[in-house]
Amino acid sequence: MENIKGHIVDVVRREIFDGEVVINDEKIAEVRRCTLPEREKPWPYILPGFIDAHVHIESSMMVPHKFARIAVSHGTIGVIADPHEIGNVLGVEGINYMIRSGREARFNFLFGAPSCVPAVGGDIETCGREIGVKETQELMAREDIGFLGEMMNYVGVLNNDEEVLAKIKAAQDNGKPIDGHAPGLTGQQRYQYGAAGISTDHECSTLEEGRSCINAGMKVIIREGSAAKDYKILHPLISESPNMVMFCTDDCHPDDFVRGHINTIVKRALADGHSIWNILQAACVNAQKHYKCNWGLLQVDDPATFITIDALTPHFRVESTWIRGKEVFNYNASLPSDNTNREDMILGDNFPNNFVASPITKADIDLSLKPGDTVHVIHASDGSLLTDHDEVVLTGNPLFDSHYPWTEVQKIVVYNRYLPGAKPIVGLVRGFGIKKGAMAGSVAHDCHNIVAIGSDDEYIVKAINRIVEMHGGQVVVSPEEMMDIPLPIGGLMAPMGGHEIAFRTLCIQEKVKEIGCTMKSPFITMAFMCLPVIPDIKITDRHLMDTKNFKVIY
């Protein structure tokens, strides 16, 4: 038996009272009202932990049990994890790897089955594996798979695509919720999308979209990630429809993750004057109800999973995190992991990967341009996954003497890493501002081929060939040096602790700034230049795509 005293925040009855939580083994035996004795240090507030309702753990570059160590320090006690990224690289093998790793942490992971592997398919892009209807049916029947991952093929839903509907039916037959992904969808199409069984969406970026989503019976997951940030626009929904809102980070870069997680969204909502009960409904309660998880709401017989914080203000600090009766984080102490040796055994040195690309030369990325040609330029913006489509008739070479400012238009190259002998696809991009050098990575949503952007061919080739040599990672090349982070696990993750990954990420991002790119999250933004389900224009390993009208440009 263990007793934890403090101000108890009861989210079910919506009241705060002084008392103690009595823990017996892994469960809450009693929540008892009592008078707190006076002491010099204020008593903490005890409340249910926070939940990230939609995250791709791979974007943190951490394996799940290393991710968990950082998450609990922010008061996160569980995540709804879509292993879509590693699914595109390694298929079911990758999903199983994530689940095995997650079991080594005292944490709550609910993994889903990716619904769109590949994200688009056909002749649009190349991924490492495919997860078809048969595999989806088998995954949906498993007890360790809790939901069908984001249905990005909303066009297939609206057009009654047989394969899409079969995957949705597999989830429904097993009583498991289906996540959505339909940016810009409103009106009748939104109702049709929701009526097909899609129950959430994290892609709403306007209040109109959010309200349309809720009116269609779908929950809005307000996203505040590293590249896409929607809280500022969508936060009124917390007070308007508190039972229909959840919080997520979606894609959170390691240097952002070590600084904060769902707790940062909670703090902003408190600062914006939302009711503490509505905030906690979105941060702690709704995900458990929607995904049918019993992770604990500080009630008798619940799992003894909760957090303590020092104050109910926008500047609160997480003091401790408890998961199933064990303290896994304490602000004032270093707590050892239960399974340090087992974790090392899980990682070993035989990292699962899928990488066969060969080095390239400058001739492989040549792009002949002359006056009178019509070119299509991807216009990227910091903090957004959306891209503008610039269609320009050349009066000169846009890489050197166009009407854009000097060095603004640069080459973007996507190179298939799964098929030997593939040829790179070359396009034009503006917004990154690289003046002298290049950056490249094997994280390129969602198929995760190699993507690179640079000021000239020599730097781009050096960066890509370093990725090939490492079998995955991130690279920055400047005139003076090359800096990299190896990502040998699927080309997505590193076998390192979260803080080490975050430090290396900060170093490599400083190097990106040195070569001229001022974006806050340049690698994540570059990775999304390859996602053909986000408008208006994207590039894959096979085509430059008009993604607004979903047609091939070349």
mmCIF file with all atom_site columns, C-alpha atoms in Angstrom, residues 52-60 62-64 67 79-102 109-119 127-131 135-136 139-140 142 144-152 177 179 202 250-251 291 417-418 445-448 489-490 492-493:
data_model
loop_
_atom_site.group_PDB
_atom_site.id
_atom_site.type_symbol
_atom_site.label_atom_id
_atom_site.label_alt_id
_atom_site.label_comp_id
_atom_site.label_asym_id
_atom_site.label_entity_id
_atom_site.label_seq_id
_atom_site.pdbx_PDB_ins_code
_atom_site.Cartn_x
_atom_site.Cartn_y
_atom_site.Cartn_z
_atom_site.occupancy
_atom_site.B_iso_or_equiv
_atom_site.pdbx_formal_charge
_atom_site.auth_seq_id
_atom_site.auth_comp_id
_atom_site.auth_asym_id
_atom_site.auth_atom_id
_atom_site.pdbx_PDB_model_num
ATOM 1  C CA . ASP A 1 52  ? -1.371  12.248 -27.159 1.00 0.00 ? 52  ASP A CA 1
ATOM 2  C CA . ALA A 1 53  ? -4.334  11.215 -29.313 1.00 0.00 ? 53  ALA A CA 1
ATOM 3  C CA . HIS A 1 54  ? -2.391  10.904 -32.567 1.00 0.00 ? 54  HIS A CA 1
ATOM 4  C CA . VAL A 1 55  ? 1.359   10.529 -32.900 1.00 0.00 ? 55  VAL A CA 1
ATOM 5  C CA . HIS A 1 56  ? 3.893   8.934  -35.198 1.00 0.00 ? 56  HIS A CA 1
ATOM 6  C CA . ILE A 1 57  ? 6.594   7.932  -32.722 1.00 0.00 ? 57  ILE A CA 1
ATOM 7  C CA . GLU A 1 58  ? 9.050   7.514  -35.578 1.00 0.00 ? 58  GLU A CA 1
ATOM 8  C CA . SER A 1 59  ? 9.097   11.306 -36.067 1.00 0.00 ? 59  SER A CA 1
ATOM 9  C CA . SER A 1 60  ? 10.827  11.649 -32.692 1.00 0.00 ? 60  SER A CA 1
ATOM 10 C CA . MET A 1 62  ? 13.321  7.437  -30.896 1.00 0.00 ? 62  MET A CA 1
ATOM 11 C CA . VAL A 1 63  ? 12.284  3.833  -30.523 1.00 0.00 ? 63  VAL A CA 1
ATOM 12 C CA . PRO A 1 64  ? 9.108   3.527  -28.392 1.00 0.00 ? 64  PRO A CA 1
ATOM 13 C CA . PHE A 1 67  ? 10.215  7.814  -26.395 1.00 0.00 ? 67  PHE A CA 1
ATOM 14 C CA . VAL A 1 79  ? -0.162  7.721  -26.711 1.00 0.00 ? 79  VAL A CA 1
ATOM 15 C CA . ILE A 1 80  ? -2.390  6.645  -29.586 1.00 0.00 ? 80  ILE A CA 1
ATOM 16 C CA . ALA A 1 81  ? 0.394   5.654  -31.962 1.00 0.00 ? 81  ALA A CA 1
ATOM 17 C CA . ASP A 1 82  ? 0.015   5.151  -35.705 1.00 0.00 ? 82  ASP A CA 1
ATOM 18 C CA . PRO A 1 83  ? 3.130   3.264  -36.946 1.00 0.00 ? 83  PRO A CA 1
ATOM 19 C CA . HIS A 1 84  ? 2.434   4.488  -40.454 1.00 0.00 ? 84  HIS A CA 1
ATOM 20 C CA . GLU A 1 85  ? 6.016   5.575  -41.107 1.00 0.00 ? 85  GLU A CA 1
ATOM 21 C CA . ILE A 1 86  ? 7.763   2.308  -40.332 1.00 0.00 ? 86  ILE A CA 1
ATOM 22 C CA . GLY A 1 87  ? 4.823   0.482  -41.923 1.00 0.00 ? 87  GLY A CA 1
ATOM 23 C CA . ASN A 1 88  ? 5.719   2.113  -45.240 1.00 0.00 ? 88  ASN A CA 1
ATOM 24 C CA . VAL A 1 89  ? 9.315   0.952  -44.852 1.00 0.00 ? 89  VAL A CA 1
ATOM 25 C CA . LEU A 1 90  ? 8.931   -2.523 -43.338 1.00 0.00 ? 90  LEU A CA 1
ATOM 26 C CA . GLY A 1 91  ? 5.217   -3.380 -43.381 1.00 0.00 ? 91  GLY A CA 1
ATOM 27 C CA . VAL A 1 92  ? 3.882   -5.616 -40.605 1.00 0.00 ? 92  VAL A CA 1
ATOM 28 C CA . GLU A 1 93  ? 7.453   -6.432 -39.556 1.00 0.00 ? 93  GLU A CA 1
ATOM 29 C CA . GLY A 1 94  ? 7.938   -2.769 -38.661 1.00 0.00 ? 94  GLY A CA 1
ATOM 30 C CA . ILE A 1 95  ? 4.658   -2.598 -36.723 1.00 0.00 ? 95  ILE A CA 1
ATOM 31 C CA . ASN A 1 96  ? 5.663   -5.664 -34.709 1.00 0.00 ? 96  ASN A CA 1
ATOM 32 C CA . TYR A 1 97  ? 9.040   -4.086 -33.935 1.00 0.00 ? 97  TYR A CA 1
ATOM 33 C CA . MET A 1 98  ? 7.338   -0.993 -32.521 1.00 0.00 ? 98  MET A CA 1
ATOM 34 C CA . ILE A 1 99  ? 4.996   -3.078 -30.367 1.00 0.00 ? 99  ILE A CA 1
ATOM 35 C CA . ARG A 1 100 ? 7.886   -5.176 -29.005 1.00 0.00 ? 100 ARG A CA 1
ATOM 36 C CA . SER A 1 101 ? 9.876   -2.080 -28.153 1.00 0.00 ? 101 SER A CA 1
ATOM 37 C CA . GLY A 1 102 ? 6.862   -0.454 -26.493 1.00 0.00 ? 102 GLY A CA 1
ATOM 38 C CA . PHE A 1 109 ? 0.937   2.527  -26.017 1.00 0.00 ? 109 PHE A CA 1
ATOM 39 C CA . LEU A 1 110 ? -2.076  1.869  -28.189 1.00 0.00 ? 110 LEU A CA 1
ATOM 40 C CA . PHE A 1 111 ? -0.800  0.989  -31.644 1.00 0.00 ? 111 PHE A CA 1
ATOM 41 C CA . GLY A 1 112 ? -2.972  1.058  -34.739 1.00 0.00 ? 112 GLY A CA 1
ATOM 42 C CA . ALA A 1 113 ? -2.809  -0.552 -38.156 1.00 0.00 ? 113 ALA A CA 1
ATOM 43 C CA . PRO A 1 114 ? -1.803  1.918  -40.893 1.00 0.00 ? 114 PRO A CA 1
ATOM 44 C CA . SER A 1 115 ? -4.623  2.180  -43.420 1.00 0.00 ? 115 SER A CA 1
ATOM 45 C CA . CYS A 1 116 ? -2.662  3.659  -46.313 1.00 0.00 ? 116 CYS A CA 1
ATOM 46 C CA . VAL A 1 117 ? 0.550   1.770  -46.995 1.00 0.00 ? 117 VAL A CA 1
ATOM 47 C CA . PRO A 1 118 ? 1.446   3.046  -49.481 1.00 0.00 ? 118 PRO A CA 1
ATOM 48 C CA . ALA A 1 119 ? -0.190  6.392  -48.825 1.00 0.00 ? 119 ALA A CA 1
ATOM 49 C CA . CYS A 1 127 ? 7.311   2.447  -50.642 1.00 0.00 ? 127 CYS A CA 1
ATOM 50 C CA . GLY A 1 128 ? 9.169   -0.431 -49.046 1.00 0.00 ? 128 GLY A CA 1
ATOM 51 C CA . ARG A 1 129 ? 6.165   -2.611 -48.251 1.00 0.00 ? 129 ARG A CA 1
ATOM 52 C CA . GLU A 1 130 ? 2.417   -2.734 -48.789 1.00 0.00 ? 130 GLU A CA 1
ATOM 53 C CA . ILE A 1 131 ? -0.309  -3.487 -46.251 1.00 0.00 ? 131 ILE A CA 1
ATOM 54 C CA . GLU A 1 135 ? -2.983  -7.861 -43.805 1.00 0.00 ? 135 GLU A CA 1
ATOM 55 C CA . THR A 1 136 ? -5.379  -5.212 -42.480 1.00 0.00 ? 136 THR A CA 1
ATOM 56 C CA . LEU A 1 139 ? -4.119  -6.776 -37.886 1.00 0.00 ? 139 LEU A CA 1
ATOM 57 C CA . MET A 1 140 ? -7.623  -5.636 -36.932 1.00 0.00 ? 140 MET A CA 1
ATOM 58 C CA . ARG A 1 142 ? -5.258  -8.727 -33.070 1.00 0.00 ? 142 ARG A CA 1
ATOM 59 C CA . ASP A 1 144 ? -2.526  -5.552 -29.551 1.00 0.00 ? 144 ASP A CA 1
ATOM 60 C CA . ILE A 1 145 ? -3.892  -3.402 -32.411 1.00 0.00 ? 145 ILE A CA 1
ATOM 61 C CA . GLY A 1 146 ? -6.447  -0.852 -31.215 1.00 0.00 ? 146 GLY A CA 1
ATOM 62 C CA . PHE A 1 147 ? -7.615  1.125  -34.249 1.00 0.00 ? 147 PHE A CA 1
ATOM 63 C CA . LEU A 1 148 ? -7.327  1.664  -37.994 1.00 0.00 ? 148 LEU A CA 1
ATOM 64 C CA . GLY A 1 149 ? -4.816  4.429  -38.691 1.00 0.00 ? 149 GLY A CA 1
ATOM 65 C CA . GLU A 1 150 ? -5.577  7.682  -40.457 1.00 0.00 ? 150 GLU A CA 1
ATOM 66 C CA . MET A 1 151 ? -7.538  7.125  -43.669 1.00 0.00 ? 151 MET A CA 1
ATOM 67 C CA . MET A 1 152 ? -5.617  9.515  -45.885 1.00 0.00 ? 152 MET A CA 1
ATOM 68 C CA . PRO A 1 177 ? -12.335 3.091  -34.287 1.00 0.00 ? 177 PRO A CA 1
ATOM 69 C CA . ASP A 1 179 ? -8.904  7.668  -37.679 1.00 0.00 ? 179 ASP A CA 1
ATOM 70 C CA . HIS A 1 202 ? -6.263  15.853 -36.944 1.00 0.00 ? 202 HIS A CA 1
ATOM 71 C CA . ASP A 1 250 ? 1.316   14.132 -34.821 1.00 0.00 ? 250 ASP A CA 1
ATOM 72 C CA . ASP A 1 251 ? 4.926   14.711 -35.942 1.00 0.00 ? 251 ASP A CA 1
ATOM 73 C CA . TYR A 1 291 ? -10.182 4.407  -28.147 1.00 0.00 ? 291 TYR A CA 1
ATOM 74 C CA . ARG A 1 417 ? 15.899  3.843  -51.769 1.00 0.00 ? 417 ARG A CA 1
ATOM 75 C CA . TYR A 1 418 ? 14.048  0.537  -52.241 1.00 0.00 ? 418 TYR A CA 1
ATOM 76 C CA . HIS A 1 445 ? 6.621   11.289 -45.695 1.00 0.00 ? 445 HIS A CA 1
ATOM 77 C CA . ASP A 1 446 ? 5.192   8.849  -46.211 1.00 0.00 ? 446 ASP A CA 1
ATOM 78 C CA . CYS A 1 447 ? 7.250   6.411  -48.274 1.00 0.00 ? 447 CYS A CA 1
ATOM 79 C CA . HIS A 1 448 ? 10.544  7.607  -46.821 1.00 0.00 ? 448 HIS A CA 1
ATOM 80 C CA . ILE A 1 489 ? 16.359  1.570  -37.688 1.00 0.00 ? 489 ILE A CA 1
ATOM 81 C CA . GLY A 1 490 ? 14.214  1.700  -40.804 1.00 0.00 ? 490 GLY A CA 1
ATOM 82 C CA . LEU A 1 492 ? 13.787  6.579  -39.335 1.00 0.00 ? 492 LEU A CA 1
ATOM 83 C CA . MET A 1 493 ? 15.065  6.022  -35.795 1.00 0.00 ? 493 MET A CA 1
#
